[in-house]
Amino acid sequence: MKLLVLSASTGGGHDMRAFALRDWWHQEGGECEVFHPLESTFWGYRLGCQFYNLIQKKLPLLHFFYFHFLEYASMHKNASRIIGAKNFAQKIKLSAPDLIVSTHAHLNHGYFELSRLSSEKQSPFVVYCGELADGQGFSRHWINPKNDLFVSPFEEGNLAARMRGMPPGKTLVAGPLLRKPFYRGNHRFDRSEVIKDLGLDPRLPIYLLGTGANGVNHHIPVIKALNQAQIDCQILALCGRNVKTHRLIQKLAPTSRNMVVPFAHIEAQSIIDLLKVATWMLARPGAGLTTEAMVTGCPVIFDLSGGCMPQEKNNLNFWKARAGTILTSSSPAQLIQLIRSDCQVPQLKIPLQTSPHLLLNALLKLGESKPKK
């Protein structure tokens, strides 16, 4: 069965889920391709994605305006509005998928219509929404009652979808969609062994500085603040695709008061080890990294430097509702105050099955069903 997954590189979570689904689908013996309509069919949409990532890095608070502009502009609401529609139609004809899954809010209306107009196959169209809960940043574009199925990791997301008009019979709670090593039974963890391999001291706290796939972080000022405040700790810094930050930390490490270990792009299994060995993680409240912290049980202090994006508020709502409280830091100085206050960092632990079988089974069932005329 041939699956086409539609995604976009705004942030990192959409692509993470798209490529995770591709890998799981391959394991099931099916064909799968991930395609980026916004970036691949029109240069203006590609610039829009790049602008999204730029302000996420430089000033997240600006996303309040950008998010609401996109909400009301509805540039991809109808097939007739989409620039580069012919390019997308050509892709559908060449791929001839048995099933289409979207992991991005802006691909579920106009592109859905184009997929139906471009092929006689009338492939079932499924939306996997990674938002953890309702909130200011839950886009109305996620919801299209004409889609065949809306899938969310948790009931909170499905409730938000139904409140916005998605028929209850077309919603499914399928659990998180993550890379394979995050699922139970696929990974062995030995804390003492990980500490030894990393050259860490088991007597000192281990602070993990997290980052999304696009490398958004404030690691350098945090590391300097921890040194200047003479906080005894060990620092593990995830840098993702941010080569500049990785190099700067490498230069800073030899003279740092505390041990600092930077990591460039690393495999999921290594990230699991770091999340499990850490005393806590400082990271922005993106859906992807927040979910990974929950399934590994890593306590989190949420980094709100530069402001909070509307989409991030959804995830903070989820964490607060489930854990009862959240800790946030808007600056290195505030982080130091939190550490010195010796407050308990909140933790959530969400169990996983051995695979995202609820999602995979639903997709297989839809793909095998007769196409709707």
PDB file of C-alpha atoms in Angstrom, residues 33-148:
ATOM      1  CA  GLU A  33       7.129   9.155   0.671  1.00  0.00           C
ATOM      2  CA  VAL A  34       7.244  12.429   2.602  1.00  0.00           C
ATOM      3  CA  PHE A  35       6.437  15.476   0.471  1.00  0.00           C
ATOM      4  CA  HIS A  36       6.567  19.202   1.342  1.00  0.00           C
ATOM      5  CA  PRO A  37       3.928  21.021  -0.744  1.00  0.00           C
ATOM      6  CA  LEU A  38       4.625  24.489   0.677  1.00  0.00           C
ATOM      7  CA  GLU A  39       8.369  24.345   0.071  1.00  0.00           C
ATOM      8  CA  SER A  40       8.289  22.343  -3.177  1.00  0.00           C
ATOM      9  CA  THR A  41       5.542  23.904  -5.285  1.00  0.00           C
ATOM     10  CA  PHE A  42       5.923  27.693  -4.869  1.00  0.00           C
ATOM     11  CA  TRP A  43       8.909  29.812  -3.834  1.00  0.00           C
ATOM     12  CA  GLY A  44       6.704  32.266  -1.896  1.00  0.00           C
ATOM     13  CA  TYR A  45       5.413  29.541   0.404  1.00  0.00           C
ATOM     14  CA  ARG A  46       8.982  28.344   0.910  1.00  0.00           C
ATOM     15  CA  LEU A  47       9.985  31.840   2.014  1.00  0.00           C
ATOM     16  CA  GLY A  48       7.034  31.855   4.408  1.00  0.00           C
ATOM     17  CA  CYS A  49       8.315  28.671   6.043  1.00  0.00           C
ATOM     18  CA  GLN A  50      11.795  30.155   6.323  1.00  0.00           C
ATOM     19  CA  PHE A  51      10.375  33.320   7.865  1.00  0.00           C
ATOM     20  CA  TYR A  52       8.485  31.201  10.417  1.00  0.00           C
ATOM     21  CA  ASN A  53      11.725  29.515  11.481  1.00  0.00           C
ATOM     22  CA  LEU A  54      13.634  32.802  11.529  1.00  0.00           C
ATOM     23  CA  ILE A  55      11.304  34.535  13.984  1.00  0.00           C
ATOM     24  CA  GLN A  56      11.121  31.355  16.062  1.00  0.00           C
ATOM     25  CA  LYS A  57      14.882  31.679  16.532  1.00  0.00           C
ATOM     26  CA  LYS A  58      15.096  35.453  16.912  1.00  0.00           C
ATOM     27  CA  LEU A  59      11.892  36.607  18.637  1.00  0.00           C
ATOM     28  CA  PRO A  60       9.203  33.972  19.286  1.00  0.00           C
ATOM     29  CA  LEU A  61       6.784  36.633  20.535  1.00  0.00           C
ATOM     30  CA  LEU A  62       6.370  37.826  16.922  1.00  0.00           C
ATOM     31  CA  HIS A  63       4.626  34.537  16.213  1.00  0.00           C
ATOM     32  CA  PHE A  64       1.562  35.972  17.937  1.00  0.00           C
ATOM     33  CA  PHE A  65       1.110  38.279  14.949  1.00  0.00           C
ATOM     34  CA  TYR A  66       2.292  35.818  12.300  1.00  0.00           C
ATOM     35  CA  PHE A  67       0.081  33.007  13.610  1.00  0.00           C
ATOM     36  CA  HIS A  68      -3.058  35.147  13.665  1.00  0.00           C
ATOM     37  CA  PHE A  69      -2.279  36.578  10.234  1.00  0.00           C
ATOM     38  CA  LEU A  70      -2.155  33.044   8.829  1.00  0.00           C
ATOM     39  CA  GLU A  71      -5.326  32.111  10.708  1.00  0.00           C
ATOM     40  CA  TYR A  72      -7.354  34.828   9.055  1.00  0.00           C
ATOM     41  CA  ALA A  73      -5.571  35.043   5.695  1.00  0.00           C
ATOM     42  CA  SER A  74      -6.548  31.417   4.972  1.00  0.00           C
ATOM     43  CA  MET A  75      -4.183  31.299   2.003  1.00  0.00           C
ATOM     44  CA  HIS A  76      -4.639  27.559   1.541  1.00  0.00           C
ATOM     45  CA  LYS A  77      -8.327  27.303   2.375  1.00  0.00           C
ATOM     46  CA  ASN A  78      -9.487  26.519  -1.167  1.00  0.00           C
ATOM     47  CA  ALA A  79      -7.838  24.830  -4.133  1.00  0.00           C
ATOM     48  CA  SER A  80      -8.424  27.968  -6.226  1.00  0.00           C
ATOM     49  CA  ARG A  81      -6.305  30.068  -3.837  1.00  0.00           C
ATOM     50  CA  ILE A  82      -3.221  27.860  -3.942  1.00  0.00           C
ATOM     51  CA  ILE A  83      -0.316  29.107  -6.017  1.00  0.00           C
ATOM     52  CA  GLY A  84       1.621  26.261  -7.568  1.00  0.00           C
ATOM     53  CA  ALA A  85      -1.475  24.063  -7.652  1.00  0.00           C
ATOM     54  CA  LYS A  86      -0.411  22.485 -10.940  1.00  0.00           C
ATOM     55  CA  ASN A  87       2.851  21.325  -9.381  1.00  0.00           C
ATOM     56  CA  PHE A  88       0.991  19.645  -6.539  1.00  0.00           C
ATOM     57  CA  ALA A  89      -1.522  18.069  -8.917  1.00  0.00           C
ATOM     58  CA  GLN A  90       1.353  16.668 -10.948  1.00  0.00           C
ATOM     59  CA  LYS A  91       2.845  15.171  -7.794  1.00  0.00           C
ATOM     60  CA  ILE A  92      -0.427  13.434  -6.910  1.00  0.00           C
ATOM     61  CA  LYS A  93      -0.750  12.011 -10.417  1.00  0.00           C
ATOM     62  CA  LEU A  94       2.813  10.683 -10.404  1.00  0.00           C
ATOM     63  CA  SER A  95       2.626   9.267  -6.876  1.00  0.00           C
ATOM     64  CA  ALA A  96      -0.870   7.778  -7.189  1.00  0.00           C
ATOM     65  CA  PRO A  97      -1.030   7.147  -3.412  1.00  0.00           C
ATOM     66  CA  ASP A  98      -3.528   4.751  -1.859  1.00  0.00           C
ATOM     67  CA  LEU A  99      -3.639   6.992   1.204  1.00  0.00           C
ATOM     68  CA  ILE A 100      -2.603  10.541   2.130  1.00  0.00           C
ATOM     69  CA  VAL A 101      -1.671  11.737   5.630  1.00  0.00           C
ATOM     70  CA  SER A 102      -1.087  15.386   6.519  1.00  0.00           C
ATOM     71  CA  THR A 103       0.973  16.379   9.561  1.00  0.00           C
ATOM     72  CA  HIS A 104       0.554  20.147   9.072  1.00  0.00           C
ATOM     73  CA  ALA A 105      -2.412  22.468   9.655  1.00  0.00           C
ATOM     74  CA  HIS A 106      -2.153  24.318   6.347  1.00  0.00           C
ATOM     75  CA  LEU A 107      -2.338  21.234   4.124  1.00  0.00           C
ATOM     76  CA  ASN A 108      -5.814  19.981   5.031  1.00  0.00           C
ATOM     77  CA  HIS A 109      -8.178  22.138   2.962  1.00  0.00           C
ATOM     78  CA  GLY A 110      -6.989  23.408  -0.413  1.00  0.00           C
ATOM     79  CA  TYR A 111      -4.447  20.636  -0.834  1.00  0.00           C
ATOM     80  CA  PHE A 112      -7.089  18.101   0.158  1.00  0.00           C
ATOM     81  CA  GLU A 113      -9.331  19.443  -2.608  1.00  0.00           C
ATOM     82  CA  LEU A 114      -6.456  19.323  -5.094  1.00  0.00           C
ATOM     83  CA  SER A 115      -5.698  15.718  -4.186  1.00  0.00           C
ATOM     84  CA  ARG A 116      -9.304  14.786  -5.043  1.00  0.00           C
ATOM     85  CA  LEU A 117      -9.343  16.808  -8.261  1.00  0.00           C
ATOM     86  CA  SER A 118      -5.991  15.491  -9.441  1.00  0.00           C
ATOM     87  CA  SER A 119      -6.700  11.783  -9.359  1.00  0.00           C
ATOM     88  CA  GLU A 120      -9.559   9.400 -10.015  1.00  0.00           C
ATOM     89  CA  LYS A 121      -8.280   7.306  -7.126  1.00  0.00           C
ATOM     90  CA  GLN A 122      -9.855   9.576  -4.476  1.00  0.00           C
ATOM     91  CA  SER A 123      -7.303   8.542  -1.851  1.00  0.00           C
ATOM     92  CA  PRO A 124      -8.520   8.709   1.766  1.00  0.00           C
ATOM     93  CA  PHE A 125      -7.120  11.816   3.483  1.00  0.00           C
ATOM     94  CA  VAL A 126      -6.055  11.661   7.140  1.00  0.00           C
ATOM     95  CA  VAL A 127      -4.774  14.426   9.418  1.00  0.00           C
ATOM     96  CA  TYR A 128      -2.373  13.615  12.246  1.00  0.00           C
ATOM     97  CA  CYS A 129      -2.325  16.661  14.529  1.00  0.00           C
ATOM     98  CA  GLY A 130       0.552  16.712  17.004  1.00  0.00           C
ATOM     99  CA  GLU A 131      -0.910  19.476  19.186  1.00  0.00           C
ATOM    100  CA  LEU A 132      -1.145  18.201  22.760  1.00  0.00           C
ATOM    101  CA  ALA A 133      -4.189  20.219  23.836  1.00  0.00           C
ATOM    102  CA  ASP A 134      -6.470  23.122  23.021  1.00  0.00           C
ATOM    103  CA  GLY A 135      -5.279  26.673  23.402  1.00  0.00           C
ATOM    104  CA  GLN A 136      -4.606  29.977  21.716  1.00  0.00           C
ATOM    105  CA  GLY A 137      -2.345  28.302  19.179  1.00  0.00           C
ATOM    106  CA  PHE A 138      -4.650  25.481  18.084  1.00  0.00           C
ATOM    107  CA  SER A 139      -5.141  26.444  14.444  1.00  0.00           C
ATOM    108  CA  ARG A 140      -8.599  26.282  12.941  1.00  0.00           C
ATOM    109  CA  HIS A 141      -6.922  25.029   9.768  1.00  0.00           C
ATOM    110  CA  TRP A 142      -6.325  21.656  11.407  1.00  0.00           C
ATOM    111  CA  ILE A 143     -10.037  20.981  11.076  1.00  0.00           C
ATOM    112  CA  ASN A 144     -11.760  19.994   7.851  1.00  0.00           C
ATOM    113  CA  PRO A 145     -14.918  17.887   8.307  1.00  0.00           C
ATOM    114  CA  LYS A 146     -14.478  16.645   4.732  1.00  0.00           C
ATOM    115  CA  ASN A 147     -11.253  14.836   5.669  1.00  0.00           C
ATOM    116  CA  ASP A 148     -11.683  11.114   6.298  1.00  0.00           C
TER     117      ASP A 148
END
